[in-house]
Coordinates of C-alpha atoms and ligand atoms in Angstrom, one line a residue:
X1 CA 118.6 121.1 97.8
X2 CA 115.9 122.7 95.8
X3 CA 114.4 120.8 93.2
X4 CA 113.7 123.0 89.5
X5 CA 109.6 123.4 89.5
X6 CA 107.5 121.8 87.1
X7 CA 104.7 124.1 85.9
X8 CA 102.5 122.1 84.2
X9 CA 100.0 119.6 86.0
X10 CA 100.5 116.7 83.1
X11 CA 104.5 116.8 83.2
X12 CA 104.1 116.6 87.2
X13 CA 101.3 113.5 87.3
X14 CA 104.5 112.2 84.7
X15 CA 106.9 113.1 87.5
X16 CA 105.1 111.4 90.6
X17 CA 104.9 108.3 88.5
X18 CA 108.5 108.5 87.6
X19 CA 109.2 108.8 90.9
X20 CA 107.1 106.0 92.2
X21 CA 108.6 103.9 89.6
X22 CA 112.3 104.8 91.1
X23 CA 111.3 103.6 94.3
X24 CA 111.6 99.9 93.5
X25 CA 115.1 100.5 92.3
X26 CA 116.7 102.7 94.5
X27 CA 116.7 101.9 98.4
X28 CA 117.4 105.6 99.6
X29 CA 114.7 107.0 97.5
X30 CA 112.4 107.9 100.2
X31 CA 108.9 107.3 98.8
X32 CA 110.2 103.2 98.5
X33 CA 108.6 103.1 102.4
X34 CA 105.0 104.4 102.5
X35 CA 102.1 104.6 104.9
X36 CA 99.6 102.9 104.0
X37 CA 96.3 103.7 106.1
X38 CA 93.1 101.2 106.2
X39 CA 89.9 101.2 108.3
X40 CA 90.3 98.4 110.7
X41 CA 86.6 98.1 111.4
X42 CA 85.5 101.7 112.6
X43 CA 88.9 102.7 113.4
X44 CA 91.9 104.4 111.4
X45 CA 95.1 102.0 110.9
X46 CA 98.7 102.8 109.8
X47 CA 101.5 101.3 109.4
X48 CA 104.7 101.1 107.0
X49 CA 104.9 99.3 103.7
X50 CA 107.8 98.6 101.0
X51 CA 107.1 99.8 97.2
X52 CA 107.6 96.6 95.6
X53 CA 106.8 96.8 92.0
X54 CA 105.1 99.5 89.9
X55 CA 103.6 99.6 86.7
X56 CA 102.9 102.7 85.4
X57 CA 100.6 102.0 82.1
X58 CA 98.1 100.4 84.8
X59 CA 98.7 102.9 87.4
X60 CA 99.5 99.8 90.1
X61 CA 101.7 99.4 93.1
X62 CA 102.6 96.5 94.5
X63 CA 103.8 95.2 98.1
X64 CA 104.7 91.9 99.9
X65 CA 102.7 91.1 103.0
X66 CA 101.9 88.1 105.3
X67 CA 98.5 86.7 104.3
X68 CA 97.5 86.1 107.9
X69 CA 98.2 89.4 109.0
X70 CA 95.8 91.9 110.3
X71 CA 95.9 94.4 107.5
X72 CA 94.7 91.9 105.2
X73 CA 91.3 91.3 106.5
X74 CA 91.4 94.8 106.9
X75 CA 91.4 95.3 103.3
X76 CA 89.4 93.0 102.6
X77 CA 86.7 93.9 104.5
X78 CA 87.2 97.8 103.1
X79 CA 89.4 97.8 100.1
X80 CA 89.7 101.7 100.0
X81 CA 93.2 102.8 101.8
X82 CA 95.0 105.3 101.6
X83 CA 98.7 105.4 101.1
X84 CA 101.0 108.2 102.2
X85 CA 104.3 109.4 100.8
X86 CA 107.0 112.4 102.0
X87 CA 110.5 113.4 100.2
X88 CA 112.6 116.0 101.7
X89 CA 114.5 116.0 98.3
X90 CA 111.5 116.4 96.0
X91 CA 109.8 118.6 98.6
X92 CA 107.0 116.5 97.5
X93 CA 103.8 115.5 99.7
X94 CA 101.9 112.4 98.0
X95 CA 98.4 111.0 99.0
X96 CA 97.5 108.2 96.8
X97 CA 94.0 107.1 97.3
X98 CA 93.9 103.4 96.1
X99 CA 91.4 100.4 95.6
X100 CA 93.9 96.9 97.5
X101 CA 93.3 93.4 96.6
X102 CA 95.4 90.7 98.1
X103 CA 96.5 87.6 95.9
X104 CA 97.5 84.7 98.1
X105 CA 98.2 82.0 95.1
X106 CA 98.5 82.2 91.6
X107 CA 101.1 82.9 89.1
X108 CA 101.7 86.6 90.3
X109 CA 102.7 85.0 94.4
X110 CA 104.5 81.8 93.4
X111 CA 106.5 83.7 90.8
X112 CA 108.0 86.4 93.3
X113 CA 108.0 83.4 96.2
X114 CA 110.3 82.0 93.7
X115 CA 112.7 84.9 93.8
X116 CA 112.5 85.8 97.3
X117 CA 112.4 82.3 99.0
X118 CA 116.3 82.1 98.8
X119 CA 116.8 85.6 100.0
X120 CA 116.9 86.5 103.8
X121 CA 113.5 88.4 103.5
X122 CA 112.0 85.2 103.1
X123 CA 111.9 84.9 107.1
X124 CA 109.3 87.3 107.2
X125 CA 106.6 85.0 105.2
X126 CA 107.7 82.1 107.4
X127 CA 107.1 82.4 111.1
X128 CA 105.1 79.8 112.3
X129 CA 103.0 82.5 113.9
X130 CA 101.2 85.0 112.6
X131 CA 101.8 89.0 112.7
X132 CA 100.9 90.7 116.3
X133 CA 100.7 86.7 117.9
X134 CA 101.6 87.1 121.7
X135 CA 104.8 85.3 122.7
X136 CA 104.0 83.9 125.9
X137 CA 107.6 83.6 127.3
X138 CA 109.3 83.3 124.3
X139 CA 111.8 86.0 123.1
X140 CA 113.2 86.1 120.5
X141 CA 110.2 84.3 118.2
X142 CA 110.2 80.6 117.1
X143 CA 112.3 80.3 113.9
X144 CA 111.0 78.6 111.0
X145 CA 112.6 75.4 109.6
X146 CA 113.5 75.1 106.1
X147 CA 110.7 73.2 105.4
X148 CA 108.4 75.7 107.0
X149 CA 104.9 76.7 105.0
X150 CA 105.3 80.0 103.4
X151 CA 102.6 83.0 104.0
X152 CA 103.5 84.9 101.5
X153 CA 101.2 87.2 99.8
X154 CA 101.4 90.2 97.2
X155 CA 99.3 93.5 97.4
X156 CA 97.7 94.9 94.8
X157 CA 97.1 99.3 94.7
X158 CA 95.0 100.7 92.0
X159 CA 95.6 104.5 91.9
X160 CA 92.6 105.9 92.1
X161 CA 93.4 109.7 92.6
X162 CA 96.8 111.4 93.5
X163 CA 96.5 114.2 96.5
X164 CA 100.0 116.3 95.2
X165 CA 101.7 118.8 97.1
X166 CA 104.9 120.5 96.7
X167 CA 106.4 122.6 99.7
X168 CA 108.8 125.1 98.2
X169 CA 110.1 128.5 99.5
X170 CA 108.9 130.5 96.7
X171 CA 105.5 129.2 97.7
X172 CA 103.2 126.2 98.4
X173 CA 101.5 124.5 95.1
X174 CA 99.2 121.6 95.2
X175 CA 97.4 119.8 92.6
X176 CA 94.2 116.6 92.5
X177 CA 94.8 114.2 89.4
X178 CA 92.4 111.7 88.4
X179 CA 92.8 108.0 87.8
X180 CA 93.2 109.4 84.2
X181 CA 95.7 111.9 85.0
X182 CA 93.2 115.0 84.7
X183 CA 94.9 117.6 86.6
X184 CA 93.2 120.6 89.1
X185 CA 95.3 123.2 90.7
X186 CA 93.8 123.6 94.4
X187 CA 94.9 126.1 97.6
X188 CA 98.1 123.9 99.2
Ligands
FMN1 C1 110.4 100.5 107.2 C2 109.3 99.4 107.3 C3 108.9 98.7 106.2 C4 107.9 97.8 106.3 N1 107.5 97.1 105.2 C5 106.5 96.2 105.3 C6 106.0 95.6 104.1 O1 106.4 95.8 103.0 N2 105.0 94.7 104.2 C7 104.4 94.4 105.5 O2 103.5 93.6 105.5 N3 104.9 95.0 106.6 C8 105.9 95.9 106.5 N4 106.4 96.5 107.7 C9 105.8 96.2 109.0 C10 104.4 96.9 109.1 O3 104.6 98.3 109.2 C11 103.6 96.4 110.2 O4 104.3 96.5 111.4 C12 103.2 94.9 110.1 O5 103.0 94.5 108.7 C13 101.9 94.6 110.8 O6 100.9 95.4 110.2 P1 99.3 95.1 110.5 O7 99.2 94.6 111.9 O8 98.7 96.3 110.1 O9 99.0 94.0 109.5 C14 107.4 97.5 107.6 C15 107.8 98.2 108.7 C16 108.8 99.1 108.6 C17 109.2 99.9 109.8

């Protein structure tokens, strides 16, 4: 399916966040699962994340993460990432560049713990061990009692620039937008 073309660069930085914002509501959308890329010392790192939450006035995303695992002293170490996002429907290429912080405590963790702790997601935040742990022997891992110490944590993205680019048969448009929205056509 094609999608009708928007032809001005401040209704499309309105689009992308529309979009983003659909994510947290609709599982199929396919910008709810991005890639979020971090330096991990030296070296690029990847991996998969779920679009939580988004708030559009602040120009925030939001994920759930286990504090203890690797990607979190990543970011903390280099808060600049990357994230990642492809739809086949839009046609639509988006490379966010963020600023991450990670909140382990406080009202904005204990409130979603709250809602999640009773859900089956709540597993995740609960192994006794942390992410990438080896499992000497032991397949499938440990399970957590109920009583078990949470690890949840929430992720913080500031979106600092959008990277915007629209593959389309009647040709290939692409677009930078600033943290304000400022909008600059550029060669796909
Ligand atoms: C579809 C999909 C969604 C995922 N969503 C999350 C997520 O929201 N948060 C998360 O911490 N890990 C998520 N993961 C797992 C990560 O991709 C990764 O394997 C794990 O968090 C360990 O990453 P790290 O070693 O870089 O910390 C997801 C994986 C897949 C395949």
């Amino acid at each position: 399916m094609t999608m009708p073309r928007i032809d001005d660069l401040p209704a499309i930085h309105q689009a992308c966040w529309q979009q983003l914002a659909a994510c947290t509501a609709d599982k199929a959308h396919a910008w709810r699962v991005l890639g979020l890329a971090t330096l991990d010392g030296g070296l690029p790192d990847l991996r998969s994340v779920v679009l939580r939450e988004v708030d559009v006035p602040a120009r925030t995303l939001m994920f759930f993460t286990d504090a203890r695992s690797p990607k979190v002293g990543q970011i903390t170490a280099q808060p600049q990432a990357t994230l990642l996002a492809w739809s086949p429907v839009l046609g639509w290429q988006l490379r966010l560049r963020v600023r991450l912080s990670v909140q382990t405590s406080g009202l904005a963790v204990s409130s979603r713990w709250e809602r999640l702790k009773m859900s089956p997601a709540a597993q995740d935040y609960l192994s006794p061990l942390p992410p990438g742990a080896p499992l000497p022997g032991q397949m499938p891992p440990p399970t957590p009692d109920r009583d078990s110490r949470n690890h949840f944590a929430v992720v913080l993205a500031q979106v600092q620039a959008i990277d915007w680019l629209e593959l389309h048969p009647a040709g290939h448009r692409r677009a930078l937008f600033s943290a304000d929205g400022q909008g600059q056509w550029v060669t796909p």
